[in-house]
Tab-separated table of C-alpha atoms and ligand atoms in Angstrom:
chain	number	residue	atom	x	y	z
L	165	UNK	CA	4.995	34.146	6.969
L	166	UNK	CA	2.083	31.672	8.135
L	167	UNK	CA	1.927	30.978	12.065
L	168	UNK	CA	4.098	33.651	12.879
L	169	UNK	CA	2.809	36.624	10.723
L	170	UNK	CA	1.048	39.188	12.681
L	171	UNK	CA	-1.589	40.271	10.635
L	172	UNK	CA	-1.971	37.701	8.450
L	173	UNK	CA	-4.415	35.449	10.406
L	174	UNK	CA	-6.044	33.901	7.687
L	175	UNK	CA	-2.385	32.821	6.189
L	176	UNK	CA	-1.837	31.838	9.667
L	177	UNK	CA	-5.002	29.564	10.244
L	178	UNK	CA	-4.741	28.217	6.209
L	179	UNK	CA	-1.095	26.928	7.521
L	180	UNK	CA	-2.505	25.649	10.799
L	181	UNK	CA	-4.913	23.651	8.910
L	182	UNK	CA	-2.463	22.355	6.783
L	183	UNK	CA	-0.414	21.185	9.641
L	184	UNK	CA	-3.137	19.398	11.792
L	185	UNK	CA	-4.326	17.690	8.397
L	186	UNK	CA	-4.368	13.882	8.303
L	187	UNK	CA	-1.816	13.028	5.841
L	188	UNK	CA	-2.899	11.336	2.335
L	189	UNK	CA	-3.580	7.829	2.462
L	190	UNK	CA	-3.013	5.244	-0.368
L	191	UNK	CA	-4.667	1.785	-0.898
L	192	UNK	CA	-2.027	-1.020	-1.860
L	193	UNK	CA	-3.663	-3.597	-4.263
L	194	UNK	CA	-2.334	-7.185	-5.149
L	195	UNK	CA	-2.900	-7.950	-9.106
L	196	UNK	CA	-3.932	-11.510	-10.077
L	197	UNK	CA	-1.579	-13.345	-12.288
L	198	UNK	CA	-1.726	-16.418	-13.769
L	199	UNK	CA	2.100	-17.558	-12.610
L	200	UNK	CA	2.804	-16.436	-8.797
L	201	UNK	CA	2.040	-19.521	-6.666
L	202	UNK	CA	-0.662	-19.030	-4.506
L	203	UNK	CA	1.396	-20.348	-1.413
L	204	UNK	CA	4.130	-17.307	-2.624
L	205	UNK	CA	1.363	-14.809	-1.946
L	206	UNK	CA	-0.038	-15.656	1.446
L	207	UNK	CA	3.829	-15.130	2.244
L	208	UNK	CA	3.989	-11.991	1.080
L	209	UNK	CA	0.451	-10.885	2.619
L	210	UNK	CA	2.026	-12.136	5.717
L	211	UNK	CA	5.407	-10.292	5.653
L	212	UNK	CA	5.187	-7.352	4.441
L	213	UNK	CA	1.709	-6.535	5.128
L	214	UNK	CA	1.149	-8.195	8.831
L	215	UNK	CA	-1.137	-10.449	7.689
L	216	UNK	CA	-2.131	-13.824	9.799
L	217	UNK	CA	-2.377	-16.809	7.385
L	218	UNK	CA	-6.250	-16.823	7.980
L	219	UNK	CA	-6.171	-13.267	6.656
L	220	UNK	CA	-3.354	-13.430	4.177
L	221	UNK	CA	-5.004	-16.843	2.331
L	222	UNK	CA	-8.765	-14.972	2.614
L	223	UNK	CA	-6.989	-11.842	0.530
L	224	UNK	CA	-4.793	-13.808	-1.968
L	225	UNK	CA	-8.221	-15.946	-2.530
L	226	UNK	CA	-10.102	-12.812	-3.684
L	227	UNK	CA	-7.341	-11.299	-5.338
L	228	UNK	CA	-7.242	-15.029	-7.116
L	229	UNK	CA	-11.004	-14.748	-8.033
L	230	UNK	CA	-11.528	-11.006	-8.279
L	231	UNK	CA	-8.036	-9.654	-10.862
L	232	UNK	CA	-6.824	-7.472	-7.436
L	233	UNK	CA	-7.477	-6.442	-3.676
L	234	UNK	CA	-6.591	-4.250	-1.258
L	235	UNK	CA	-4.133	-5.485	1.303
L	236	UNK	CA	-3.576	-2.494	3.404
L	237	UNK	CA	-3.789	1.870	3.421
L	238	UNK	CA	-0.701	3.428	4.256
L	239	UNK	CA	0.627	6.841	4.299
L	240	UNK	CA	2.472	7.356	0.593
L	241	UNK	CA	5.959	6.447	2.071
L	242	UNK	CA	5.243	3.470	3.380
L	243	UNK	CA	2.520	2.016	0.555
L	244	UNK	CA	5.779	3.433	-1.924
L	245	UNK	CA	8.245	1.090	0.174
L	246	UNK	CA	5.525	-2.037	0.154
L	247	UNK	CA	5.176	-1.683	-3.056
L	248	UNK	CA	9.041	-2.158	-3.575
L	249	UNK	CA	9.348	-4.768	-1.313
L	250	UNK	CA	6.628	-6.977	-2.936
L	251	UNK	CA	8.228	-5.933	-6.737
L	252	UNK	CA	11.852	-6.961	-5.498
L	253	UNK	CA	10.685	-10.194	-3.469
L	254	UNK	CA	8.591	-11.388	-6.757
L	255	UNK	CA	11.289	-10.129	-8.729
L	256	UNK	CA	14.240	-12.363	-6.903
L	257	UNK	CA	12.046	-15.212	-6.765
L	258	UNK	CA	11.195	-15.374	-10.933
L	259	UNK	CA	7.337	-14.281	-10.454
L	260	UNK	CA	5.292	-11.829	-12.278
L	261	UNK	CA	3.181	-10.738	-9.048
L	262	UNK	CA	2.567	-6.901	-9.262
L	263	UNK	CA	1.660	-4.037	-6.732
L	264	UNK	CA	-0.188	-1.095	-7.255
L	265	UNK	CA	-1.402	1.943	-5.072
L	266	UNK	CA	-4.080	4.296	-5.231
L	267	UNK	CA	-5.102	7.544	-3.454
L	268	UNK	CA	-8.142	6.959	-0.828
Y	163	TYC	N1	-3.678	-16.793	-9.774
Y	163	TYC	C1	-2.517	-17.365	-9.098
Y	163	TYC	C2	-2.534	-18.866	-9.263
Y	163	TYC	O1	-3.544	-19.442	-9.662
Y	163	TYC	C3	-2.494	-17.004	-7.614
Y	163	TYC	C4	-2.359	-15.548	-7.350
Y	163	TYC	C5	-3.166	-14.951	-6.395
Y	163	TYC	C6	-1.437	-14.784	-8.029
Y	163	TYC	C7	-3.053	-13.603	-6.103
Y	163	TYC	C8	-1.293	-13.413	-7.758
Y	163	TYC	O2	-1.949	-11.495	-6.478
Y	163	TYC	C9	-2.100	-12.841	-6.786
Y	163	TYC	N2	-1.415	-19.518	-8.959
C-alpha cells in the first residue's frame, strides 16, 4: 500500500505528504506558584531549557507577574521529557513548580 502501490497514486501522494510533514509542535509553559523560589526557576529555565540567565530571569519574571509562560516549542517527545524533568527536579527539591504543554 501507499508509496509503493501502483495505481493508487492518490494513496501514494496522501502518504508522501504525511511523510514530508513537519511534525507537531508543543509549547511548554511554566505555572506561577506562590512557593518555588524565584532563584530555583532561573535554574531550571537554564538547564533544562538552554536558557542564559538574562533570558531565564526575563521568563521566570513574567511567569512571576503573568500566572505562566512559554519557555520553549518542542516536538511532543521532547516537551513530554521537559516536562518530567522540571516535575522530578521540583519534586526532589520540596517545590510545587508545575509544567504544562500545549499543541501550537
Ligand atoms: N512566584 C514565585 C515567588 O514569588 C516565583 C515563581 C516564578 C514561581 C515562576 C514559579 O513558574 C514560577 N517566589
Amino acid at each position: 500500500m501507499g508509496l509503493n502501490d501502483p495505481g493508487r497514486e492518490d494513496q501514494a501522494v496522501t502518504d508522501q505528504d504525511t511523510l514530508l510533514a513537519e511534525p507537531p509542535m508543543y509549547r511548554v509553559l511554566l505555572m506561577n506558584d506562590d512557593y518555588t523560589p524565584m532563584d530555583f526557576v532561573v535554574e531550571i529555565l537554564m538547564r533544562v531549557f538552554n536558557k542564559s540567565v538574562e533570558s531565564a530571569t526575563q521568563i521566570m519574571m513574567s511567569v512571576h507577574n503573568q500566572g505562566s509562560g512559554v519557555c520553549g516549542v518542542y516536538t511532543y517527545e521532547i516537551a513530554e521529557t521537559k516536562t518530567g524533568t522540571v516535575h522530578r527536579l521540583a519534586e526532589e527539591n520540596g517545590y510545587p513548580l508545575r509544567s504544562t504543554m500545549e499543541k501550537e
